[in-house]
Short mmCIF file of C-alpha atoms in Angstrom, two decimals:
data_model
loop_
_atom_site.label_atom_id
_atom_site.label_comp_id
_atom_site.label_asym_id
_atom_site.label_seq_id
_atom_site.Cartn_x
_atom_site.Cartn_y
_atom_site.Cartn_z
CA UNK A 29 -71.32 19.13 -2.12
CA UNK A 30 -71.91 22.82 -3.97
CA UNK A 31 -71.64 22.33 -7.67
CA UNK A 32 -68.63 22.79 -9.24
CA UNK A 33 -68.51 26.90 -11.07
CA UNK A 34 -65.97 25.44 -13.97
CA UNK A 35 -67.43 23.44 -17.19
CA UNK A 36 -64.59 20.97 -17.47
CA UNK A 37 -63.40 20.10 -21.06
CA UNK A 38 -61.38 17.13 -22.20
CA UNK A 39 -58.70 18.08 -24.15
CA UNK A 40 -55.81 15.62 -25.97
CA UNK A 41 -53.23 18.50 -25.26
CA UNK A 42 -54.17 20.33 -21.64
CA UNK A 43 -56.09 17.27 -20.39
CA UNK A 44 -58.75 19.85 -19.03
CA UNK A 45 -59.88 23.35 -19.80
CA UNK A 46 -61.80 25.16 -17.82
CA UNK A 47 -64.42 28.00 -18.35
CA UNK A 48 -66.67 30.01 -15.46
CA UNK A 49 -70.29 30.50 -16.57
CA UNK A 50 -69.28 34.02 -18.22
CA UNK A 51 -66.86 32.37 -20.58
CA UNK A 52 -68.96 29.52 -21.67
CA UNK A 53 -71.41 32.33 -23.01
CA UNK A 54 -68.30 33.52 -25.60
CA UNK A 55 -67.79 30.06 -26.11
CA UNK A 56 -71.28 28.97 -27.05
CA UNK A 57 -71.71 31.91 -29.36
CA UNK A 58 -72.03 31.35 -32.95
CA UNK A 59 -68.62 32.81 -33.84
CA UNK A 60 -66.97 30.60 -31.78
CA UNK A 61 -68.56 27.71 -32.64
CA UNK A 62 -68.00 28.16 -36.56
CA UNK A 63 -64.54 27.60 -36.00
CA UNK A 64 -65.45 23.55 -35.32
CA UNK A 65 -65.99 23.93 -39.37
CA UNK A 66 -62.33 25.54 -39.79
CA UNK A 67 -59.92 23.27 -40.58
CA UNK A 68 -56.55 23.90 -38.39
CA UNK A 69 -54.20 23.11 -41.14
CA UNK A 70 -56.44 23.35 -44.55
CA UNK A 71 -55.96 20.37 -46.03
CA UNK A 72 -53.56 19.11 -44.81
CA UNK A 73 -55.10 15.80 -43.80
CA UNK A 74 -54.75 14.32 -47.51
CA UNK A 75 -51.41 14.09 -46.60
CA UNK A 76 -51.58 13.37 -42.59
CA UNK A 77 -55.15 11.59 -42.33
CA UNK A 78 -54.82 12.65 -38.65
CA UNK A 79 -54.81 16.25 -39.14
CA UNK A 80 -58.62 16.69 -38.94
CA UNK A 81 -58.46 19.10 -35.96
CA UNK A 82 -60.00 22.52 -35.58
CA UNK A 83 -59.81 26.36 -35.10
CA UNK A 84 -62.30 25.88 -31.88
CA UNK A 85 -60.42 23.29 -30.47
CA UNK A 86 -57.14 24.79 -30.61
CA UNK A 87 -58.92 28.70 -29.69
CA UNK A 88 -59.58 26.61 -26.34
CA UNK A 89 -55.69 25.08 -25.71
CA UNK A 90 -54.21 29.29 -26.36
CA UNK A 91 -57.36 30.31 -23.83
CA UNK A 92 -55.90 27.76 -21.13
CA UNK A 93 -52.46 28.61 -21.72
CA UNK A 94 -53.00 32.34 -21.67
CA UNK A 95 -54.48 31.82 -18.23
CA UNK A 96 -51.83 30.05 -16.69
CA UNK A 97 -48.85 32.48 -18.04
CA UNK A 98 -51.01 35.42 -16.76
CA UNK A 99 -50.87 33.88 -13.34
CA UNK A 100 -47.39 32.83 -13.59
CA UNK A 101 -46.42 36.34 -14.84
CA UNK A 102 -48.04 38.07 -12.56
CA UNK A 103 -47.53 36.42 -8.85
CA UNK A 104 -46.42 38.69 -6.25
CA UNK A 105 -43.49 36.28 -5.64
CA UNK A 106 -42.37 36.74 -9.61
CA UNK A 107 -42.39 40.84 -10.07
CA UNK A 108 -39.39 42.83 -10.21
CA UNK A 109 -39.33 46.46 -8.26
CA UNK A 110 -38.69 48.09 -11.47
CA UNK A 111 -41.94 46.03 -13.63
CA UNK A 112 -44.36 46.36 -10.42
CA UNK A 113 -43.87 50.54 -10.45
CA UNK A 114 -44.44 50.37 -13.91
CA UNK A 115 -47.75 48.73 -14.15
CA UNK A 116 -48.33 48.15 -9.93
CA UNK A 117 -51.62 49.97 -10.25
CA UNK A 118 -53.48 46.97 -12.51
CA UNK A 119 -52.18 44.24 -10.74
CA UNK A 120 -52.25 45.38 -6.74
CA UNK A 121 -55.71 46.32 -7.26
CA UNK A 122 -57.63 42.79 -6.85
CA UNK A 123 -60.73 43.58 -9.32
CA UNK A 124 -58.80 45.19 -11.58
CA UNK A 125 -56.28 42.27 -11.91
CA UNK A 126 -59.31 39.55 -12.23
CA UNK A 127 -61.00 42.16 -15.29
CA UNK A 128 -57.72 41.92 -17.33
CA UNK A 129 -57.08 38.04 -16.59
CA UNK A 130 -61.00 37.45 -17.78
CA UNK A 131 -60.53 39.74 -20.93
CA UNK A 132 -57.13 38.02 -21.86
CA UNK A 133 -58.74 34.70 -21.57
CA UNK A 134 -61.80 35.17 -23.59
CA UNK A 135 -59.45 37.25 -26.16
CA UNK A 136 -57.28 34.38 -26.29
CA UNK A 137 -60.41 32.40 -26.99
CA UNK A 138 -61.77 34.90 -29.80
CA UNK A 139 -58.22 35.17 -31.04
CA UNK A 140 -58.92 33.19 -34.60
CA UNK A 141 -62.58 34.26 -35.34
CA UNK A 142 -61.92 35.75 -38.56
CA UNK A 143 -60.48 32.70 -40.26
CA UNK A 144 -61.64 31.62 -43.29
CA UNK A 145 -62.42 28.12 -44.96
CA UNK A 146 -59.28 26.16 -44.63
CA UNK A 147 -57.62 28.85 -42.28
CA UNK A 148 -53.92 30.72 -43.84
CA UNK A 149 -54.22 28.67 -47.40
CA UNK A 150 -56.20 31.06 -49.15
CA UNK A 151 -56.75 34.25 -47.23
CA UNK A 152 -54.11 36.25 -48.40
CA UNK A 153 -54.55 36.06 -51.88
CA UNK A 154 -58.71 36.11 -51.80
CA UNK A 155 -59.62 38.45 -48.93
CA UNK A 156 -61.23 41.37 -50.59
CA UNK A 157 -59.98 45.24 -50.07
CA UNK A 158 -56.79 44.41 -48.41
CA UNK A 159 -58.03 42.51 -44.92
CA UNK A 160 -56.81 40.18 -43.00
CA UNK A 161 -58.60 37.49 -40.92
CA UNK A 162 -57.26 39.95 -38.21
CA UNK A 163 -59.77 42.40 -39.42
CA UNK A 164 -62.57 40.03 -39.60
CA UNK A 165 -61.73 38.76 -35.69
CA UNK A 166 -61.87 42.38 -34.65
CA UNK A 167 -65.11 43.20 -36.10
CA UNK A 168 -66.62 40.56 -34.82
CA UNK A 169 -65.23 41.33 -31.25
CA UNK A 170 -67.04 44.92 -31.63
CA UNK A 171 -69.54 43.57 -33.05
CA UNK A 172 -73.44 43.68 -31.57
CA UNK A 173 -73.60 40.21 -31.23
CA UNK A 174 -70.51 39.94 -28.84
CA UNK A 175 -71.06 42.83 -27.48
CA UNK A 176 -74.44 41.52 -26.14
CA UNK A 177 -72.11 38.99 -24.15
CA UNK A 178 -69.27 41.36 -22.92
CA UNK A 179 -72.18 43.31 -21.05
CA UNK A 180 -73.81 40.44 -19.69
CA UNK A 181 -70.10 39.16 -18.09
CA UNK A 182 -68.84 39.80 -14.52
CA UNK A 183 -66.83 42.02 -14.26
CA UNK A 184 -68.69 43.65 -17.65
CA UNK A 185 -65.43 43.48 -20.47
CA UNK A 186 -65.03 46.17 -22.74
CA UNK A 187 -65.26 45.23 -26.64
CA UNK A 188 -62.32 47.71 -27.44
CA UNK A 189 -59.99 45.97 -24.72
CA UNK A 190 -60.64 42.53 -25.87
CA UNK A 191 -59.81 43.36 -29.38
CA UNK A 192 -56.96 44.67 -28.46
CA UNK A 193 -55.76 41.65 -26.83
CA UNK A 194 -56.72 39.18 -29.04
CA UNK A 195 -55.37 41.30 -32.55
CA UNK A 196 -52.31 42.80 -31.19
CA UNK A 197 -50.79 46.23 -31.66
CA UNK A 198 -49.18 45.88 -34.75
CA UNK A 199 -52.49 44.86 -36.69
CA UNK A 200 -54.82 46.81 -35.01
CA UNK A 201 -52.62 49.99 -35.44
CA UNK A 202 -53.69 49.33 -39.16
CA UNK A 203 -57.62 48.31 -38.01
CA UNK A 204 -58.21 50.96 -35.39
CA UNK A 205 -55.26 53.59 -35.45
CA UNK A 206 -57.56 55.06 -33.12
CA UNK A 207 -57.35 52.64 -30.27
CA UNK A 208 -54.42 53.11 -28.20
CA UNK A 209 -52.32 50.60 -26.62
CA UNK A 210 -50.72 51.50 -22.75
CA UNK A 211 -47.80 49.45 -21.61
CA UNK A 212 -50.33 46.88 -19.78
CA UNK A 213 -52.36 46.49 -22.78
CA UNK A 214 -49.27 45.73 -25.05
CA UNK A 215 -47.94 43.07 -22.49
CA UNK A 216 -51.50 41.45 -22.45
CA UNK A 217 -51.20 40.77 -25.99
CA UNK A 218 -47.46 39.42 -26.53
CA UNK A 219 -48.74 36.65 -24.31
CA UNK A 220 -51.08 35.56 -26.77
CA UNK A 221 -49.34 36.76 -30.26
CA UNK A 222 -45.23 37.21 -29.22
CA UNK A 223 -43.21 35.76 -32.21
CA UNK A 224 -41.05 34.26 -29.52
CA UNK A 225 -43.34 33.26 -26.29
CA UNK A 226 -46.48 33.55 -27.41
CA UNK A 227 -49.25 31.12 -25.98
CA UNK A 228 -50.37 30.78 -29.59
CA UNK A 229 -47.48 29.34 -30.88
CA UNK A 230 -47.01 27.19 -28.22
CA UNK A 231 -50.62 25.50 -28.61
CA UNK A 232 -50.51 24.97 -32.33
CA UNK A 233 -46.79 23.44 -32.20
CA UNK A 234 -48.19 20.93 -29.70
CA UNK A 235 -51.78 19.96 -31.07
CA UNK A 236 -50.15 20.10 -34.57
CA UNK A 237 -47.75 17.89 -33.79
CA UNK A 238 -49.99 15.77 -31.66
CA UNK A 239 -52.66 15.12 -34.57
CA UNK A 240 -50.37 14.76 -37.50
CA UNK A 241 -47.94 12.41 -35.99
CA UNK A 242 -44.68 13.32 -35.49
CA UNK A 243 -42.36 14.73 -32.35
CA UNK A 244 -41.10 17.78 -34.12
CA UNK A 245 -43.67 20.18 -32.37
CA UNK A 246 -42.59 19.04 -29.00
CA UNK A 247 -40.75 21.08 -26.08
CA UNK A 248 -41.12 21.48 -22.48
CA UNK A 249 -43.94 24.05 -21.87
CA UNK A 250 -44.32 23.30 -18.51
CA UNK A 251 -41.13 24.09 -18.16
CA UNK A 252 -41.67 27.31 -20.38
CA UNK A 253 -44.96 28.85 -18.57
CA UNK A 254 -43.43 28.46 -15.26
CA UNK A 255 -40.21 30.45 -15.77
CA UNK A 256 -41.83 33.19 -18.05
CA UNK A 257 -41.78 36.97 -16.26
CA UNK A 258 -42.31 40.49 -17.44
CA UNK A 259 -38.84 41.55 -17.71
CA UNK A 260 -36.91 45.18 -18.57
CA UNK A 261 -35.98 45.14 -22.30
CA UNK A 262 -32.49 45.60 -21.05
CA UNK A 263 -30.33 46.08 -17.26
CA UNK A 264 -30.89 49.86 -18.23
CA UNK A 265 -34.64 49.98 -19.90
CA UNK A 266 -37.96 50.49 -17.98
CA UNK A 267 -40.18 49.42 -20.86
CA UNK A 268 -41.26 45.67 -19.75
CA UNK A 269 -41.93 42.63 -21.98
CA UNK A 270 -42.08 39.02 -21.74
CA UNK A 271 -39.39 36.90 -20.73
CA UNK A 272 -38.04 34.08 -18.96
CA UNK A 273 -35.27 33.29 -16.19
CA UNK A 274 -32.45 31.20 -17.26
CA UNK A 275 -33.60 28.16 -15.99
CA UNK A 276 -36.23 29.15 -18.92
CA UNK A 277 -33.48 29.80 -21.50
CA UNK A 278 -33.54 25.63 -22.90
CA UNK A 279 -37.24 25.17 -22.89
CA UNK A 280 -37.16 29.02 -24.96
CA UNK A 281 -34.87 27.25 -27.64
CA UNK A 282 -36.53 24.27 -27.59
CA UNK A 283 -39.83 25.87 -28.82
CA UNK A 284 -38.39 27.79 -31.03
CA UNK A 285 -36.23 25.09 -32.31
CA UNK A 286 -39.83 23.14 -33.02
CA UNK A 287 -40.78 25.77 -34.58
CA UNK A 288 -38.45 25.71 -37.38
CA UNK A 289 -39.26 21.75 -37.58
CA UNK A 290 -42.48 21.92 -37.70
CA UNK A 291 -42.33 24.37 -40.93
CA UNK A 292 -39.91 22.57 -42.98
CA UNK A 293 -41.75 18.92 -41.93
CA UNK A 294 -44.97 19.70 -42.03
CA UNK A 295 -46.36 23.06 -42.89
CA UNK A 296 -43.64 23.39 -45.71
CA UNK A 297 -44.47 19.96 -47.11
CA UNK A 298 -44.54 20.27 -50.51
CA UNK A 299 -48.01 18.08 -51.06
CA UNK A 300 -49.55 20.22 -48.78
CA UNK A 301 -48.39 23.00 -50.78
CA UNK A 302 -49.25 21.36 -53.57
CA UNK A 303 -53.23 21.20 -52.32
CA UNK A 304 -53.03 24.69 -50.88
CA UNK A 305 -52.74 25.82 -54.84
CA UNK A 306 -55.47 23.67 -55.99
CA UNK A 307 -57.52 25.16 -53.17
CA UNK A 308 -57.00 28.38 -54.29
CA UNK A 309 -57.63 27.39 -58.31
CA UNK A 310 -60.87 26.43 -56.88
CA UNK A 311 -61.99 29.07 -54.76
CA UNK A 312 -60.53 31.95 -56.89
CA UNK A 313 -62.77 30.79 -59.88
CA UNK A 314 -66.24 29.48 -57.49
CA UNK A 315 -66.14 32.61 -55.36
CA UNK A 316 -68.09 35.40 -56.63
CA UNK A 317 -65.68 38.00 -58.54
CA UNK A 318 -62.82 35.70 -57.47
CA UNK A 319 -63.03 36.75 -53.94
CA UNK A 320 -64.54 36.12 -50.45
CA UNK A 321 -67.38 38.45 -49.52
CA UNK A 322 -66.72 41.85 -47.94
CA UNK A 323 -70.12 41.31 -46.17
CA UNK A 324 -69.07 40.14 -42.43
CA UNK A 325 -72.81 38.08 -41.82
CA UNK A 326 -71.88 36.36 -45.70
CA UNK A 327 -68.38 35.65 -44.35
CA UNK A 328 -69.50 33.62 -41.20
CA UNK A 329 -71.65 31.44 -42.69
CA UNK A 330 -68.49 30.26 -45.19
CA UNK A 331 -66.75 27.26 -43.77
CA UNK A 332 -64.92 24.57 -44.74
CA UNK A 333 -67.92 22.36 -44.68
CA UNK A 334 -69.55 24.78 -47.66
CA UNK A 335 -66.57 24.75 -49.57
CA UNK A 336 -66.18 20.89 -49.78
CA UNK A 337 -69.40 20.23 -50.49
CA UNK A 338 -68.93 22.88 -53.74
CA UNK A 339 -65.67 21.04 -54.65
CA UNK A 340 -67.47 17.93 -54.51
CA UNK A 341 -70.71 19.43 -57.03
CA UNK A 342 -68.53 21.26 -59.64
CA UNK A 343 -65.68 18.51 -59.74
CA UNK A 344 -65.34 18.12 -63.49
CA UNK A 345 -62.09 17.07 -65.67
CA UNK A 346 -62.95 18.73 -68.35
CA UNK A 347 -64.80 21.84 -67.55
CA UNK A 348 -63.79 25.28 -66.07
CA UNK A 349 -60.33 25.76 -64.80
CA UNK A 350 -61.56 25.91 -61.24
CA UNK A 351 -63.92 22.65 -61.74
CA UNK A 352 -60.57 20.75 -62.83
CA UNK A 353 -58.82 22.20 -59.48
CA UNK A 354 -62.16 20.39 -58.12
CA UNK A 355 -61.74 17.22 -59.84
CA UNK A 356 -58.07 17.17 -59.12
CA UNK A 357 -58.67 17.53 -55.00
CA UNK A 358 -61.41 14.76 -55.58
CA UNK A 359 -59.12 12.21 -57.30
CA UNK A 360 -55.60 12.94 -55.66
CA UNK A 361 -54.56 14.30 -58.79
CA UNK A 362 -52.07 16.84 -57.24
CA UNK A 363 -49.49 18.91 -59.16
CA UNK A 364 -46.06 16.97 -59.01
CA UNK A 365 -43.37 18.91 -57.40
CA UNK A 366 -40.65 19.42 -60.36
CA UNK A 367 -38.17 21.53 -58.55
CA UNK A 368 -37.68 22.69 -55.10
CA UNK A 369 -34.58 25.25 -54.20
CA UNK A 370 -31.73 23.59 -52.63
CA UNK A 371 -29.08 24.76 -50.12
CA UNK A 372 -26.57 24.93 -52.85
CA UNK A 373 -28.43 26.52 -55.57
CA UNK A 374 -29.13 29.39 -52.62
CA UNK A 375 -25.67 29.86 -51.79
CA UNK A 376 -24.93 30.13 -55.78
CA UNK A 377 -27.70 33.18 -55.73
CA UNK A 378 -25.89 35.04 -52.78
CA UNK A 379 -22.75 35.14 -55.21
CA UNK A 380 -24.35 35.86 -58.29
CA UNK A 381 -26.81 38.37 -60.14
CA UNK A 382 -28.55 35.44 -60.91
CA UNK A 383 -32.81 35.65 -59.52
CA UNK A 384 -34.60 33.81 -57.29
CA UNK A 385 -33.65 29.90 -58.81
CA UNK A 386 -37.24 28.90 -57.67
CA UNK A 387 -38.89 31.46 -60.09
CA UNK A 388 -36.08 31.20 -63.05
CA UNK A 389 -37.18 27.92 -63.16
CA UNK A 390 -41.16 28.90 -63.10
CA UNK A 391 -40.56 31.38 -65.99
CA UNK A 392 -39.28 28.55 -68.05
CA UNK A 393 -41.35 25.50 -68.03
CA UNK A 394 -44.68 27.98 -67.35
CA UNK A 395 -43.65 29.35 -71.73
CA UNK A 396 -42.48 25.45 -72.35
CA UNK A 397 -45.93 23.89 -70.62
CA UNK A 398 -48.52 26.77 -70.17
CA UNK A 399 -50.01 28.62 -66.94
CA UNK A 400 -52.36 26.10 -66.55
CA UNK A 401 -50.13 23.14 -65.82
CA UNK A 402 -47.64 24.46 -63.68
CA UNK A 403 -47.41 26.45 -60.71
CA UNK A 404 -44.90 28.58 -58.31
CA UNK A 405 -45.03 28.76 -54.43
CA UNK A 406 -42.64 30.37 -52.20
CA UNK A 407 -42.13 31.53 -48.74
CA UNK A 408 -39.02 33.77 -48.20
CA UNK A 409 -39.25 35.43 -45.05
CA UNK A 410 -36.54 37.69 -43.79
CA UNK A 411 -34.21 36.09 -41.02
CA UNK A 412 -35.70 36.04 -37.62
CA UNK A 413 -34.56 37.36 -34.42
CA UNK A 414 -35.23 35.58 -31.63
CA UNK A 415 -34.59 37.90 -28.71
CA UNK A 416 -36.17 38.21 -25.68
CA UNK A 417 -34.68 39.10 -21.92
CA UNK A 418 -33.35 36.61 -19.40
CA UNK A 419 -33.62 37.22 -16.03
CA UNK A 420 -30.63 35.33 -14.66
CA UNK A 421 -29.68 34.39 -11.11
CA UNK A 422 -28.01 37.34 -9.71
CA UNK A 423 -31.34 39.56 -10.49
CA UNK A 424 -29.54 41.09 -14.01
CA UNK A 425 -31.40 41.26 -16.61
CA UNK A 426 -29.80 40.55 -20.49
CA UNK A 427 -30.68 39.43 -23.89
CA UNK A 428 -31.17 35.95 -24.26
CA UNK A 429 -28.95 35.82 -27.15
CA UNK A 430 -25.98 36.52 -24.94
CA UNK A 431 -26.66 33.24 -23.17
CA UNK A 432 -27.96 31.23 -25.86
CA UNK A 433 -26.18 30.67 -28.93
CA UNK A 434 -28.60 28.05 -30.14
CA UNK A 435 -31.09 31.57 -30.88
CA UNK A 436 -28.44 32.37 -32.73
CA UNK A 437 -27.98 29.61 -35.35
CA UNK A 438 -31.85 28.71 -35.84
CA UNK A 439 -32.27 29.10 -39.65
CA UNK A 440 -34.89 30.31 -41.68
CA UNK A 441 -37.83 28.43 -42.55
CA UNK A 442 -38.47 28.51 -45.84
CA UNK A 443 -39.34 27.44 -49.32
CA UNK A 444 -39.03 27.33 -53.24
CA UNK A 445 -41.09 25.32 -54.98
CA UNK A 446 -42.20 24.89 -58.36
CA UNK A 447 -44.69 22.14 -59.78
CA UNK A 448 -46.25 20.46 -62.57
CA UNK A 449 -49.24 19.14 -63.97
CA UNK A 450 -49.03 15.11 -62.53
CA UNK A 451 -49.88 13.93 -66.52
CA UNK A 452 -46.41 16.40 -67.60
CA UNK A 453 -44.69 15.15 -64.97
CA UNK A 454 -41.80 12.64 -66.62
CA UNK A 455 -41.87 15.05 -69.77
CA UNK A 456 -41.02 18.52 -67.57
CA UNK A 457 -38.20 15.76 -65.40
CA UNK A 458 -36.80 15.03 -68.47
CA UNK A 459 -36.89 19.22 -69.60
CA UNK A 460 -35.09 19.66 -66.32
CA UNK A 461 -32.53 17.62 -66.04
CA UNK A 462 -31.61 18.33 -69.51
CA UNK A 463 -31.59 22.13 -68.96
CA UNK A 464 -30.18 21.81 -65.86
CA UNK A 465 -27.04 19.41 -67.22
CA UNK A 466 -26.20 21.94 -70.03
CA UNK A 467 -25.95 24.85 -67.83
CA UNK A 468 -22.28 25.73 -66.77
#
């Protein structure tokens, strides 16, 4: 019996992923394999012990899903007239079809390169000159060192198309302005990055979910992949995107329904939080001038594994502010959340002048307690807009919020919170409640 040409994986989500010879080669590159020392969700595992799972692991779940909606997506059987004369000349040509399903796989795989230690909890605030770990991934993609491995490949992958796929056009626009995105290229991407359908999303809801515990992350993606199309924007519009018939439309609201759990439950919890801003105490006083290294060889070689082992050698309760952040993530000695923004105290600031509630009550304990002992987190993000088409039974195409009305009522995920050193805890209640009594 010939040998098999896949390497088989095991994998807790996918049961199996599978890789040719070419993509074991991105896979067994030293990029890739730094991201087994990236946390998936920072530290999060102080508060769910079983969130211990990784950037690689994960990288490998979006490359198996971004397979499967490619073939899904583009099956004879599944193309509208109007999508197949608008990008019919990469998908009726057979070696052009298996170049773009090779590149989106291995983009899909080289998707999160760029992370950081401990992923989203620091980056924003201590990448240097403005980056993003979107930046990092794509110069790493055009890199020498992967570009050594594109040439090698068959079909041979261009860097520039891969990065382009994996980043996405909004970010590279401000990476490359210089590499243009066609119609094909564009489409390539929303299946790993779309803020509705993405394969992205779909993998980190269900290995999130999976690791830490609960069933909020959950939804039918079976169900999902195998009604997704390239769709008309609209009955009237040539310009495709992704999309799903309406046997597609529950699964659609179910993910994006999980979404919104998993946020509030999980990512939103507010000891997680709570760690994120000791992490960042920590690494914006250990890191030289406060920030990571511009230097991209000095970035890879920072991973979670470095960073622990410095909170573990500078932990000190009484020494630099950054050593007590150290001490603190040693000894579970978290800031104490003293006030988180409510539904009511929202609606009051919609029908008032009044600020943000979250900060007002920042401003106030920070002059009664001191910047060291208390801290402000918030995520505020502008309300979403889940809309995508839906092809439905008699071949018209519409927006799925005309058939949904669930994608209409999802709320915002997010937060105010506002904490306190644990030893000020009862004194800054007892502030609070007293402060918040007396006011009419």
């Amino acid at each position: 019996m010939p040998a098999s040409p896949y390497q088989e994986i095991r994998d807790p989500i996918h049961v199996f992923v599978r890789l040719d010879d070419d993509e074991l080669k991105v896979l067994d590159s030293p990029p890739v394999q730094r991201l087994r020392r990236i946390h998936q969700l920072a530290m999060s595992y102080l508060v769910y012990p079983g969130a211990t799972h990784r950037r690689f692991e994960h990288s490998l779940g979006v490359m198996e899903l971004a397979g499967r909606v490619f073939d899904v997506v583009t099956h004879e059987a599944n193309l509208l007239d109007a999508v197949r004369s608008e990008i019919g000349s990469e998908l009726l040509n057979p070696d052009k079809k298996m170049y773009w399903r090779k590149a989106l796989r291995v983009a899909a795989l080289c998707h999160d390169l760029g992370h950081l230690p401990f992923s989203h909890a620091a980056e924003e605030e201590l990448m240097p000159d403005g980056r993003t770990h979107e930046h990092v991934s794509a110069e790493l993609i055009l890199g020498d060192e992967m570009q050594t491995i594109w040439e090698s490949m068959r079909p041979q992958l261009n860097a520039e198309d891969i990065a382009k796929l994996a980043v996405g056009e909004a970010k590279m626009a401000q990476i490359r302005p210089d590499l243009d995105f066609g119609t094909w290229e564009s489409l390539l991407s929303e299946i790993i990055s779309s803020d509705t359908l993405g394969v992205d999303r779909m993998d980190y809801l269900l290995r999130d979910s999976h690791h830490v515990g609960v069933e909020y992350g959950r939804f039918d993606h079976h169900r999902l992949i195998d009604t997704m199309r390239i769709l008309p924007t609209s009955q009237r519009a040539t310009e495709p995107t992704l999309g799903t018939t309406d046997g597609g439309i529950h699964a659609a609201e179910s993910l994006l329904l999980a979404r919104y759990s998993m946020f509030m439950q999980v990512y939103f919890h507010r000891t997680r939080v709570a760690y994120d801003c000791l992490l960042k105490d920590f690494l914006g006083g250990w890191l030289p001038k406060g920030k990571f290294p511009s230097d991209l060889e000095a970035l890879q070689s920072m991973t979670d594994d470095a960073v622990l082992q410095a909170i573990s050698e500078q932990s000190s309760e009484d020494g630099k502010a950054h050593e007590v952040a150290a001490h603190r993530i040693m000894n579970r000695g978290h800031f104490r959340l003293l006030y988180k923004e409510t539904p009511v105290d929202l609606s009051e600031l919609a029908s008032s002048a009044r600020q943000d509630p979250a900060k007002e009550v920042f401003v106030e304990a920070e002059a009664r307690y001191g910047a060291d002992n208390v801290r402000h987190e918030a995520n505020t993000p502008s309300q979403s807009d889940y809309h995508f088409p839906v092809l439905e039974s008699d071949r018209d195409v519409v927006s799925s919020k005309t058939v949904s009305e669930s994608l209409n009522h999802i709320p915002v995920a997010r937060f105010g919170f506002v904490f306190v050193a644990p030893e000020l805890y009862e004194l800054a209640r007892e502030w609070l409640n007293k402060s918040r009594s007396a006011t009419p």
